[in-house]
Short mmCIF file of C-alpha atoms in Angstrom, two decimals:
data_model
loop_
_atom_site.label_atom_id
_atom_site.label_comp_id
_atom_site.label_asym_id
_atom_site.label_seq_id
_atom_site.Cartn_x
_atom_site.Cartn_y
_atom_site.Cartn_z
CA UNK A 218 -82.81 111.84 -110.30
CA UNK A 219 -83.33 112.87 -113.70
CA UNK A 220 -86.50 111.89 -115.96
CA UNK A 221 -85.94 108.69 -117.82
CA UNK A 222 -86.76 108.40 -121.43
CA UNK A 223 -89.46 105.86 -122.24
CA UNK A 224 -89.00 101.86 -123.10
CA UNK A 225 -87.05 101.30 -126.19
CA UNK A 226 -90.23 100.01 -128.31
CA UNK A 227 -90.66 104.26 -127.96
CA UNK A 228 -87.59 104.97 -129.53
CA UNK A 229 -88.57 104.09 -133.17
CA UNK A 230 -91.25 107.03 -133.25
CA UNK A 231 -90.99 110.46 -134.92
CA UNK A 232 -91.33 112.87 -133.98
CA UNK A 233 -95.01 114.40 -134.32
CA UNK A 234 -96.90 117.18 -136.09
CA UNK A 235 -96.42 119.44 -133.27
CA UNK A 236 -92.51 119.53 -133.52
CA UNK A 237 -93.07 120.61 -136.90
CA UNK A 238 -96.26 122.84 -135.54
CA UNK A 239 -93.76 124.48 -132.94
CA UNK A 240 -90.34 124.90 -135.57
CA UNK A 241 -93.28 126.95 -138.17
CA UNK A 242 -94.40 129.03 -135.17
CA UNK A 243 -91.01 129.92 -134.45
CA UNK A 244 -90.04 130.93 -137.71
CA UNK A 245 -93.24 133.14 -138.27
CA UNK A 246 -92.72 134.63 -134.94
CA UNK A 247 -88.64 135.23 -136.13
CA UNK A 248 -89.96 137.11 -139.38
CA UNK A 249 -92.51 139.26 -137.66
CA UNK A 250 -89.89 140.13 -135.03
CA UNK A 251 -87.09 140.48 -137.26
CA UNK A 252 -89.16 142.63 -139.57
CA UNK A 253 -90.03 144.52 -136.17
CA UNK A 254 -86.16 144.90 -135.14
CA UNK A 255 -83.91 145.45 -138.06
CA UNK A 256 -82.88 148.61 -137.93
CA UNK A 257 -83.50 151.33 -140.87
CA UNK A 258 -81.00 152.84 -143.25
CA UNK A 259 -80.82 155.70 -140.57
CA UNK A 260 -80.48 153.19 -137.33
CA UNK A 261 -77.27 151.74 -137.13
CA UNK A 262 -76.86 147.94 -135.79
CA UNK A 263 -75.69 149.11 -132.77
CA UNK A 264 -78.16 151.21 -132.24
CA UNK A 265 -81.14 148.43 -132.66
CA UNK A 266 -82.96 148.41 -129.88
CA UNK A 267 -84.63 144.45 -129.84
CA UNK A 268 -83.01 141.23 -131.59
CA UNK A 269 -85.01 138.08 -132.47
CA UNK A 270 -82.91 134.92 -133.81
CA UNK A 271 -84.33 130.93 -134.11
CA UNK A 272 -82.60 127.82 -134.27
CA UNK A 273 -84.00 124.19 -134.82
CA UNK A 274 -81.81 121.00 -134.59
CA UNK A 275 -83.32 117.38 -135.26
CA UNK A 276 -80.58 114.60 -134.78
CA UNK A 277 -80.99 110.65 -135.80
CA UNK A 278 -79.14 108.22 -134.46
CA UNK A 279 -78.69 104.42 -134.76
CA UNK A 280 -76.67 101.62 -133.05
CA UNK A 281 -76.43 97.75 -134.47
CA UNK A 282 -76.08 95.34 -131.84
CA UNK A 283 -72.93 94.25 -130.20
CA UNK A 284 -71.41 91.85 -127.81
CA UNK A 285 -71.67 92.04 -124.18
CA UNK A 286 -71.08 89.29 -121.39
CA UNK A 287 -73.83 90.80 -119.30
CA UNK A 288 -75.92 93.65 -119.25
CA UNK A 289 -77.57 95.87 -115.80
CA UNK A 290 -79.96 98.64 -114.98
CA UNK A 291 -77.72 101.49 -116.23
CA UNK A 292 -76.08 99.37 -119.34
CA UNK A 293 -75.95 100.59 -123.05
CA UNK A 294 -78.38 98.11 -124.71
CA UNK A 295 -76.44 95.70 -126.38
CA UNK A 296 -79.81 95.09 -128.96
CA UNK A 297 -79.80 97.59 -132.55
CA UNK A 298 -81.78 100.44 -131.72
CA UNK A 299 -82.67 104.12 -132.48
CA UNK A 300 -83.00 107.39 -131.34
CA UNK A 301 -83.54 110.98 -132.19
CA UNK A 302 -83.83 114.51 -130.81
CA UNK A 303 -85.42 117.71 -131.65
CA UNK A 304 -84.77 120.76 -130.21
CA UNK A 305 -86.19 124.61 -130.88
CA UNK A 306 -84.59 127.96 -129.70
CA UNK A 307 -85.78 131.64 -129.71
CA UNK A 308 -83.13 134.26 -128.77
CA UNK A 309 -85.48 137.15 -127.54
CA UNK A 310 -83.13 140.20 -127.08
CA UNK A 311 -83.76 144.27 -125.84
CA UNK A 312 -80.94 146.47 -125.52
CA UNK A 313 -81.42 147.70 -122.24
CA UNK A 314 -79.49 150.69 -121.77
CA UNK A 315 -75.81 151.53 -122.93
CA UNK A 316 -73.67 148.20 -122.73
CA UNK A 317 -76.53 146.12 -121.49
CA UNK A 318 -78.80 143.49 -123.18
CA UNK A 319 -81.51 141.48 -122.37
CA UNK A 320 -82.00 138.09 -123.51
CA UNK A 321 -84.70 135.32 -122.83
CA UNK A 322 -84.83 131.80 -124.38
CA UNK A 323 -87.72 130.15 -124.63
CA UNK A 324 -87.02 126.64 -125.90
CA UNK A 325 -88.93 122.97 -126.46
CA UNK A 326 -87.36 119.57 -126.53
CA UNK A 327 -87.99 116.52 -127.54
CA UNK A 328 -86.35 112.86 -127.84
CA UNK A 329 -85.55 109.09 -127.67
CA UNK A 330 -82.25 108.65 -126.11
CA UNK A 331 -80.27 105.31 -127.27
CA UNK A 332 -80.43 103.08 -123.70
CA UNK A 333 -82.63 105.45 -121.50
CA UNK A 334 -79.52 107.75 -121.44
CA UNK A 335 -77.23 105.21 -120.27
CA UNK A 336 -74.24 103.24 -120.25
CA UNK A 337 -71.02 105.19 -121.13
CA UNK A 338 -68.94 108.18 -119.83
CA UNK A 339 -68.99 109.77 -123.58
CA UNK A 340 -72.80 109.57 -124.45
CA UNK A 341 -73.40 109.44 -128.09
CA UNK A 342 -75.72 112.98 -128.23
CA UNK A 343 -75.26 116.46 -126.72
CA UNK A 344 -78.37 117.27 -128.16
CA UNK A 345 -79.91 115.19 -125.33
CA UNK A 346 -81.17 116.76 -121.92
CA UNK A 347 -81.36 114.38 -119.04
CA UNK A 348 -84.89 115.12 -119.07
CA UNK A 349 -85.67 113.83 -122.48
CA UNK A 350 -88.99 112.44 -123.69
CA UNK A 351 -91.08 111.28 -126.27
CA UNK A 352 -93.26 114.59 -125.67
CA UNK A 353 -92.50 117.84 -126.69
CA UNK A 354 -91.80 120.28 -123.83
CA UNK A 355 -91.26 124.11 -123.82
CA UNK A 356 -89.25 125.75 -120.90
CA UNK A 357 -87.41 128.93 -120.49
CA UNK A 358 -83.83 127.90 -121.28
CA UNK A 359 -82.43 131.27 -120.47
CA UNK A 360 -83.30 134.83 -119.06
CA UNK A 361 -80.39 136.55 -117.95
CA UNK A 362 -78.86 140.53 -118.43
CA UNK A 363 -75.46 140.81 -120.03
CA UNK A 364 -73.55 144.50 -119.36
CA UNK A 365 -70.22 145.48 -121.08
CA UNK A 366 -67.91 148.13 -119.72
CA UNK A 367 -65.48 149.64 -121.52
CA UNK A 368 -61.55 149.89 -120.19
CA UNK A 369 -59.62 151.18 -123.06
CA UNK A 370 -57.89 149.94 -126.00
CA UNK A 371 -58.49 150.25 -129.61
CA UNK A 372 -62.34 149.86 -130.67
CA UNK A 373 -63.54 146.18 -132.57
CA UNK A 374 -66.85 144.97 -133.47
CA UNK A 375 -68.63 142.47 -132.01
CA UNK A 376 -71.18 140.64 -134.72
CA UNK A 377 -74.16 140.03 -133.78
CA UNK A 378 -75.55 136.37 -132.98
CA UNK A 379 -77.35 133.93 -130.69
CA UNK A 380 -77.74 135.87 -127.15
CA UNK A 381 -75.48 138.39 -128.70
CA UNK A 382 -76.76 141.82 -129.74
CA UNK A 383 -73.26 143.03 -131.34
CA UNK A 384 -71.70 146.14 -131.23
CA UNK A 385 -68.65 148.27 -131.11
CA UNK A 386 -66.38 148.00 -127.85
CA UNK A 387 -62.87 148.60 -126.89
CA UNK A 388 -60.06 145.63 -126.97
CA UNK A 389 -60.09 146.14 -123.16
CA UNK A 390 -63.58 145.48 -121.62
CA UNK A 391 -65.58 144.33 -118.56
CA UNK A 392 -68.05 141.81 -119.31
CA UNK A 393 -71.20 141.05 -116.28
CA UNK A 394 -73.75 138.16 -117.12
CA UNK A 395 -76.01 137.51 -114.79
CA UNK A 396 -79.23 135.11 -114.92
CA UNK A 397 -80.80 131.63 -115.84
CA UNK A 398 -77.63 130.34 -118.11
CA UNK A 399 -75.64 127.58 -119.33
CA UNK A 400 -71.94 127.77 -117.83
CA UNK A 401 -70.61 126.05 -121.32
CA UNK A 402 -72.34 129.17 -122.63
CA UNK A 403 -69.07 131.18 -121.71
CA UNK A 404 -66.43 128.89 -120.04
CA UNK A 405 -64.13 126.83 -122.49
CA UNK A 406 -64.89 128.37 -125.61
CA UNK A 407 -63.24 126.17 -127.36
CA UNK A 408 -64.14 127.15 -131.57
CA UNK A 409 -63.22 123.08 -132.59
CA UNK A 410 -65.26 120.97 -130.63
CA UNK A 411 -67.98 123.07 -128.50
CA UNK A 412 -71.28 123.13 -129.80
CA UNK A 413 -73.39 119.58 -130.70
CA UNK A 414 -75.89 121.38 -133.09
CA UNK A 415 -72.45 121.66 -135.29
CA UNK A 416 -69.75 120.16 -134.31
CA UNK A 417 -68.91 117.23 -132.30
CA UNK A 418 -72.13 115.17 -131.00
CA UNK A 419 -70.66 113.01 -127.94
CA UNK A 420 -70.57 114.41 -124.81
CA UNK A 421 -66.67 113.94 -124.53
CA UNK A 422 -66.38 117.13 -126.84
CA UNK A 423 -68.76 119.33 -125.43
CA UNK A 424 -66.74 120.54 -122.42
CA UNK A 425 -63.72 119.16 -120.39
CA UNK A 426 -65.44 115.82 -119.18
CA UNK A 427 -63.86 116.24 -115.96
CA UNK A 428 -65.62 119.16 -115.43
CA UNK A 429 -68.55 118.25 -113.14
CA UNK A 430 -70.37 121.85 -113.95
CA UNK A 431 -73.25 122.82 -111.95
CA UNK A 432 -76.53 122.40 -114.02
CA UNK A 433 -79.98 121.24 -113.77
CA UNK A 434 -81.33 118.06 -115.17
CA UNK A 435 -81.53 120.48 -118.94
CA UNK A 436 -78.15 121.45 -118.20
CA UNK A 437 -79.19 125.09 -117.21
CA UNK A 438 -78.32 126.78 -113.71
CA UNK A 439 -78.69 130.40 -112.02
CA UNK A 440 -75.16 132.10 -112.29
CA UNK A 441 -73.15 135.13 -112.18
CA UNK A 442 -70.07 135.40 -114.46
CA UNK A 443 -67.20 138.28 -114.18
CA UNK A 444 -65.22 138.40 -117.38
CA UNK A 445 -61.98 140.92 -118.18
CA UNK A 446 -60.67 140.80 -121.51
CA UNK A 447 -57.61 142.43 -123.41
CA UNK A 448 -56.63 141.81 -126.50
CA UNK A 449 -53.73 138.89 -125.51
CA UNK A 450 -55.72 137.20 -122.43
CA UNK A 451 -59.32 136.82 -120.48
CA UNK A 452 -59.91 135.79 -117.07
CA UNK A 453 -63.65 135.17 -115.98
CA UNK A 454 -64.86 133.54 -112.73
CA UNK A 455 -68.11 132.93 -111.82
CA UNK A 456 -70.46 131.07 -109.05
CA UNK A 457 -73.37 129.18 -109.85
CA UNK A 458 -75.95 127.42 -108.18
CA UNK A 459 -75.95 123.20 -108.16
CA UNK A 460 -78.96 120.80 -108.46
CA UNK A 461 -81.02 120.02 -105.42
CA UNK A 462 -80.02 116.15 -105.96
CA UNK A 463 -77.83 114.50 -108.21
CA UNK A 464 -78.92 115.21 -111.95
CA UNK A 465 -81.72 116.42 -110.53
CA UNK A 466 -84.22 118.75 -112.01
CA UNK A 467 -84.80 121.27 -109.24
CA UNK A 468 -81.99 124.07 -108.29
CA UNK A 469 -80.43 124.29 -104.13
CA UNK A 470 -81.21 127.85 -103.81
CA UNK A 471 -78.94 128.45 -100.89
CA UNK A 472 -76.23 129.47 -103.04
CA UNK A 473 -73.71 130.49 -100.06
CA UNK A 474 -74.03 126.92 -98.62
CA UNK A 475 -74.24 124.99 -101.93
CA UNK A 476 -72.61 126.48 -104.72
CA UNK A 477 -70.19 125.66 -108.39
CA UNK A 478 -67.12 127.82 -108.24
CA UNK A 479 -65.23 127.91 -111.29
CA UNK A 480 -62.52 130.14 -112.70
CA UNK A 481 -60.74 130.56 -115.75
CA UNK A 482 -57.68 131.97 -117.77
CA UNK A 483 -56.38 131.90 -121.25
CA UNK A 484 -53.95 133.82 -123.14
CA UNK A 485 -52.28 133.89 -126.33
CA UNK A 486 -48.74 131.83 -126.13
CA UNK A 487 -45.76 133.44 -127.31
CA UNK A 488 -45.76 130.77 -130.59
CA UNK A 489 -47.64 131.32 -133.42
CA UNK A 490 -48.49 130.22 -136.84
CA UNK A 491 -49.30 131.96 -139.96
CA UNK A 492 -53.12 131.44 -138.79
CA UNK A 493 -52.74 133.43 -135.75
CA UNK A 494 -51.35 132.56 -131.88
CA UNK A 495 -51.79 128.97 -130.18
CA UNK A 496 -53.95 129.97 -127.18
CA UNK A 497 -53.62 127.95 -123.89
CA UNK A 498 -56.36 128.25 -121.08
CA UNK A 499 -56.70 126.65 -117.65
CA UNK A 500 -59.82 126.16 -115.50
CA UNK A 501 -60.58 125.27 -111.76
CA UNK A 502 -63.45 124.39 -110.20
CA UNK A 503 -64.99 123.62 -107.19
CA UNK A 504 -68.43 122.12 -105.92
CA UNK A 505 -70.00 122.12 -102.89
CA UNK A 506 -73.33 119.93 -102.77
CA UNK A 507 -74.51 117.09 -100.32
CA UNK A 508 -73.05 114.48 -102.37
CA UNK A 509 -72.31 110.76 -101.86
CA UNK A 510 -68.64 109.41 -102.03
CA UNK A 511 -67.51 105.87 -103.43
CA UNK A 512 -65.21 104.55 -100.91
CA UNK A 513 -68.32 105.47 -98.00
CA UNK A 514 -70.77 103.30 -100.13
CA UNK A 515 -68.10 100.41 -100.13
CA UNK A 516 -67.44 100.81 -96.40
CA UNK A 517 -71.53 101.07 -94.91
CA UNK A 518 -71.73 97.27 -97.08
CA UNK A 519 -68.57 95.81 -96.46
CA UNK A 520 -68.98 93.93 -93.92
CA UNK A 521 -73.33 92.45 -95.23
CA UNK A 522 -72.00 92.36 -99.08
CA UNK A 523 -74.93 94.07 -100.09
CA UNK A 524 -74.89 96.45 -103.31
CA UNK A 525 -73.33 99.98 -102.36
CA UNK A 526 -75.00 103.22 -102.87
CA UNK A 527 -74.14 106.38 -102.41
CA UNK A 528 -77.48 107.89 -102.24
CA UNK A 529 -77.65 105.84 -98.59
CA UNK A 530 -74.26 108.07 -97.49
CA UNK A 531 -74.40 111.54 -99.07
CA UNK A 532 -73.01 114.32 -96.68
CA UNK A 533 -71.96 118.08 -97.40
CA UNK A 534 -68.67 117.92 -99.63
CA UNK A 535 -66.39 119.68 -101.77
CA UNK A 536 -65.48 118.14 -105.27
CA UNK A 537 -62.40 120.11 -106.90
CA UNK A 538 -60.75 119.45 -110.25
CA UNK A 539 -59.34 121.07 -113.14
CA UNK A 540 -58.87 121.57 -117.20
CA UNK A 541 -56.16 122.86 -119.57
CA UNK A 542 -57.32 123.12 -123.26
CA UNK A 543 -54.03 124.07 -125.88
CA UNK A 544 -55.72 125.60 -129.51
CA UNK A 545 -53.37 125.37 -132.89
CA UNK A 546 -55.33 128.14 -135.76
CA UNK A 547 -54.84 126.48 -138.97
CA UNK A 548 -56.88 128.96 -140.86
CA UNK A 549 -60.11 130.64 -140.85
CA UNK A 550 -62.90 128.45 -138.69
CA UNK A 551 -59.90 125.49 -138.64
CA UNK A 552 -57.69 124.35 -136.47
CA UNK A 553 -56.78 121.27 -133.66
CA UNK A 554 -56.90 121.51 -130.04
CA UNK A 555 -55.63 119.20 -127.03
CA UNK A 556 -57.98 119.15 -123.81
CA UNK A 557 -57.22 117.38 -120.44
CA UNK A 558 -59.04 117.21 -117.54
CA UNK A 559 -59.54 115.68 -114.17
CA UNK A 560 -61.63 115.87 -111.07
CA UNK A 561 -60.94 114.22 -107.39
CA UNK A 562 -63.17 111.50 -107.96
CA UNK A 563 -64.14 110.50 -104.53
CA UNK A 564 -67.96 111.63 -105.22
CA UNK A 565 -70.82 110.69 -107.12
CA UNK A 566 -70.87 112.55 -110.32
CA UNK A 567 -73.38 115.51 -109.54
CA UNK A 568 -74.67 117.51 -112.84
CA UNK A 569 -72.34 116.78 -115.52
CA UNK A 570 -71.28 112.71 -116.72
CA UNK A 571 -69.68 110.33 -115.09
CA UNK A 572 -66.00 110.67 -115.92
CA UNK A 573 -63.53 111.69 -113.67
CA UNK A 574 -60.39 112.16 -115.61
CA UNK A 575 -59.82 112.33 -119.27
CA UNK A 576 -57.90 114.04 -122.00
CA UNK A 577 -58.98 114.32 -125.91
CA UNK A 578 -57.41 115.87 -129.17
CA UNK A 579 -59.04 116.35 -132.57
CA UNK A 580 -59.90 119.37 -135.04
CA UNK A 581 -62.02 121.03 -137.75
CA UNK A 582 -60.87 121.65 -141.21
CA UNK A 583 -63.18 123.48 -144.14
CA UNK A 584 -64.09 121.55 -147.49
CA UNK A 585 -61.88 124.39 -149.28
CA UNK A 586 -59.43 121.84 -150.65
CA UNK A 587 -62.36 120.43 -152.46
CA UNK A 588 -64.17 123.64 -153.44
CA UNK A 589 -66.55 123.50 -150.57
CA UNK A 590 -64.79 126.76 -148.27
CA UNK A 591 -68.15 126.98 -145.95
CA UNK A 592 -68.45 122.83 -145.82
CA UNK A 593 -66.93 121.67 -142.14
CA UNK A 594 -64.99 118.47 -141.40
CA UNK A 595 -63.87 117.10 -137.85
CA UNK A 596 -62.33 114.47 -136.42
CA UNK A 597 -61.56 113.66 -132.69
CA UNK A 598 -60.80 110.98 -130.08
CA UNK A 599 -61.54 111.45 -126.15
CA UNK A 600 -59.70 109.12 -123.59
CA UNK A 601 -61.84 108.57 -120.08
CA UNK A 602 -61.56 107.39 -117.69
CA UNK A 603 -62.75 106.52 -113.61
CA UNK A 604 -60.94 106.63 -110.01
CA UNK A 605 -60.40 103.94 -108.37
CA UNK A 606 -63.02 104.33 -105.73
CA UNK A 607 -65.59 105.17 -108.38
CA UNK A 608 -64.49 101.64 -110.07
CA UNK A 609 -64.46 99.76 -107.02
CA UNK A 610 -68.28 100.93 -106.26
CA UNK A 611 -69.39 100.06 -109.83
CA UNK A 612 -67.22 96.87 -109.13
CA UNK A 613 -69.48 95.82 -106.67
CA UNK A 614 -72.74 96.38 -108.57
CA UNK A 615 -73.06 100.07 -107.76
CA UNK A 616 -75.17 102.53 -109.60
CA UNK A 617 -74.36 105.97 -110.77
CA UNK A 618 -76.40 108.67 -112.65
CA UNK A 619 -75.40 106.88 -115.91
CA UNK A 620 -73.29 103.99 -115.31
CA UNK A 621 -74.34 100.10 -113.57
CA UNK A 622 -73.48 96.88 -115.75
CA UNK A 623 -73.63 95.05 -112.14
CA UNK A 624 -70.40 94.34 -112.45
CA UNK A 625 -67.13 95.75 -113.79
CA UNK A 626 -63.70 94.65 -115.54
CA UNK A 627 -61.90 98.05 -115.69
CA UNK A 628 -60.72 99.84 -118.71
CA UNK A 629 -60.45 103.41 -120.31
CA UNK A 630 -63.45 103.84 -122.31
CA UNK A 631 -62.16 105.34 -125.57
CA UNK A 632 -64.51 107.49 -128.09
CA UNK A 633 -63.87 108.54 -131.71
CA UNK A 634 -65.98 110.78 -133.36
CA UNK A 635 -65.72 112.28 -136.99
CA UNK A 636 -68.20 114.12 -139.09
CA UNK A 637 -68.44 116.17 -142.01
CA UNK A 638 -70.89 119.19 -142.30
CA UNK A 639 -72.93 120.09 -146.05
CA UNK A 640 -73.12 124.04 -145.46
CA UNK A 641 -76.67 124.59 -147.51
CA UNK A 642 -76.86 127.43 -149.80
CA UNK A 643 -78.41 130.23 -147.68
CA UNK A 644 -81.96 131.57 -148.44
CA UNK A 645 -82.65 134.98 -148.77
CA UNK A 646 -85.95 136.57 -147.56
CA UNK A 647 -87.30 140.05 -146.83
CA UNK A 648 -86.46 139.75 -143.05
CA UNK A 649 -83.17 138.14 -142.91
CA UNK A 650 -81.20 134.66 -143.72
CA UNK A 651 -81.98 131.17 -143.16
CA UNK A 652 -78.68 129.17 -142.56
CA UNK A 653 -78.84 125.54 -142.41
CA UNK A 654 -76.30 122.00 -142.99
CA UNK A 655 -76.77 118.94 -142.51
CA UNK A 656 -73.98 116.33 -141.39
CA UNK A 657 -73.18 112.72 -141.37
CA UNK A 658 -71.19 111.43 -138.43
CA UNK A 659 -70.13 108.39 -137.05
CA UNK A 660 -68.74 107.21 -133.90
CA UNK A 661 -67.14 104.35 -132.66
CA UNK A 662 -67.08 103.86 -128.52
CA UNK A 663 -64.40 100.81 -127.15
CA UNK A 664 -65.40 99.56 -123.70
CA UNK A 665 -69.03 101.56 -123.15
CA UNK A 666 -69.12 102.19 -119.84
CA UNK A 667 -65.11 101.87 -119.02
CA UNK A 668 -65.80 97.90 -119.17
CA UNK A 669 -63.98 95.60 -121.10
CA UNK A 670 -66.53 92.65 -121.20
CA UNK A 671 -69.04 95.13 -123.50
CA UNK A 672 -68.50 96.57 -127.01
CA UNK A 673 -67.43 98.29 -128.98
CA UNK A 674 -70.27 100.12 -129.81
CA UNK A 675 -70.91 101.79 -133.27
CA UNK A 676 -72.91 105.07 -133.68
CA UNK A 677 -74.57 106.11 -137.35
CA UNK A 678 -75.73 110.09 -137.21
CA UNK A 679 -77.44 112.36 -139.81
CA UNK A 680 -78.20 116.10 -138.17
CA UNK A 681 -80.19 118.98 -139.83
CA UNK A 682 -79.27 122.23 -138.56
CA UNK A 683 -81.09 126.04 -139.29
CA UNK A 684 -81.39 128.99 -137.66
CA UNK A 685 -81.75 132.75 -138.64
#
């Protein structure tokens, strides 16, 4: 299983001098290798041949108490408490040869989740990995070779950004990426409620929750994605490889045995608004892992009335599910979006969170109304919810990878999330830009853990964001 956080009494530190130590040796490292890679006045950006960016994210969070008729193992604590998380990411990049680029991520983590990481479907932080701590730790995040091929069409630019080089392509183009990757990196791209360092913090937002997508315990995997994209639509498919265990830390090699199969489509739809096209896209998925089903738990202890668990009963098995995401523009970097999802739900949840059907709508709107154009603004609600055998195991006192009050009285577990994002003047230097906001966000979570004798549960957030 994943790493648990330390005991709560842990969770009102801060972070220590070598967070800061590690977010000043990144940025002196991202001026000497910007300095190194932006290309001269006779070098176009195309043409540059290495790429350096840096991001740092620190994220506070705090819960007051509230009522619950009994707490277990896996519960949200129903005591005040406090959390935070740092995180620190270099984009290394080297333009390989024509179309192709190079990227490695080295990145270090560190944080105090709110419960040990526990206790709902929609967990209050994205920013969060599963292997969380109150010590810093630095891991490769990525390493992985991205190749373009043109197919025609009318030539665009492509800006340059985080494991992005940039260049000029044509409309119609090939797209390999292949390497140590996160899937959300390039499946559902939804531009309204994606990315936790800026947007949305709970993990209902992040990706259809549905979705079980292979990862390790960081939320990183081994993969290899095959995109086509024209102008109108994109379909990409990819296969990547699923954790040795449940949440686990380690990666099943054995990729033709043990695998996460997903495909996806999306094209424009034939309404559209002065802001541009609404945009539909679909995704299936498929996992094949030795994984534990509910209703096998409930049967091996039916007849003793011990606890279930479906650690004791895990057997090769295919998990299949699916997503549709609808996108309205409403302007430049604003719009709303509807996202449903829902997975078989006969097995344990295996890398993602434990929610087996759900459907959320929300948007992002700027601060021009106001006379702050670059300011950001969302608000958003996600519905989740269980199958019946993964109730009926939780019923009886079961334990998942998040959930385990000891007992259960059903009942969707509902999430609302809003936030509003203070775009800070940007700072010039010699060697590029520093960009950085900082938001306020609050959220407010009805029956943590889809049970209606706990909550609701309030969350208080303040996030500072910067990168080059």
């Amino acid at each position: 299983m994943f790493t648990r956080a330390a005991p709560s009494s842990v969770a009102q530190r801060r972070p220590r001098a070598d967070v800061l130590a590690l977010a000043l040796a990144l940025a002196t490292a991202l001026m000497a290798g910007q300095a190194a890679a932006t290309p001269t006045a006779d070098q176009g950006q195309d043409d540059a041949p290495l790429a350096l960016h840096a991001q740092s994210t620190y994220v506070w969070q705090r819960k007051p108490s509230f009522a619950a008729a009994y707490t277990g193992p896996n519960s949200l604590v129903p005591g005040r408490e406090r959390s935070y998380s740092f995180t620190a990411t270099a984009d290394l990049a080297l333009r390989a040869w024509d179309g192709a680029q190079i990227h490695f991520n080295p990145e270090a983590a560190q944080g105090v989740p709110l419960s040990h990481l526990s206790g709902a479907g929609g967990l209050s932080n994205g920013e969060l990995a599963r292997s969380s701590g109150a010590q810093l730790k630095a891991y490769r995040a990525r390493l992985f070779l991205l190749q373009r091929w043109n197919a025609g069409g009318e030539a665009e630019r492509i800006d340059p950004d985080f494991n992005e080089m940039g260049g000029t392509v044509t409309a119609n183009r090939w797209t390999l990426v292949a390497g140590n990757l996160s899937l959300l990196d390039y499946f559902d791209p939804n531009p309204y409620a994606k990315d936790p360092r800026e947007q949305f913090l709970n993990w209902s937002f992040m990706a259809p929750g549905a979705w079980d997508y292979a990862a390790d315990a960081r939320g990183y995997t081994w993969a290899g994605i095959l995109e086509y994209r024209t102008p109108q639509w994109t379909v990409r498919g990819g296969r990547a490889l699923q954790p040795r265990e449940s949440n686990g830390p380690a990666l099943d090699r054995g990729w033709r045995r043990h695998y996460g199969d997903q495909v996806e489509v999306e094209s424009d739809l034939p309404l559209a608004l002065p802001a541009g096209p609404l945009r539909g896209r679909v995704l299936l998925f498929r996992n094949r892992a030795v994984m534990g089903a509910f209703h096998d738990a409930l049967a091996q202890v039916r007849a003793t009335g011990a606890v279930p668990d479906v650690g004791d009963v895990r057997r090769l098995q295919t998990k299949r599910g699916w997503a549709a995401t609808l996108e309205v523009p409403l302007g430049a970097d604003a719009g709303v979006f509807v996202r449903a999802s829902r997975s078989g739900g006969r097995q344990e949840t295996f890398a993602f969170t434990e929610i087996d059907r759900q459907w959320s709508a929300g948007g992002q709107w700027s601060g021009a109304a106001w006379g702050r154009p670059a300011d950001r603004m969302g608000a958003a609600l996600a519905v989740n919810g269980l199958s019946d055998g993964h109730r009926g195991y939780l019923a009886a006192g079961g334990h998942g990878a998040f959930l385990g009050d000891g007992a259960l009285r059903y009942g969707s577990e509902r999430v609302w999330e809003a936030f509003y994002r203070v775009e800070m003047p940007p700072v010039p230097t010699a060697v590029g830009t520093l960009h950085s906001a900082v938001s306020l966000g609050a959220q407010h979570i009805q029956r943590p853990g889809y049970n209606r004798d706990r909550g609701p549960v309030d969350v208080l957030s303040a996030r500072l964001h910067a990168e080059f």
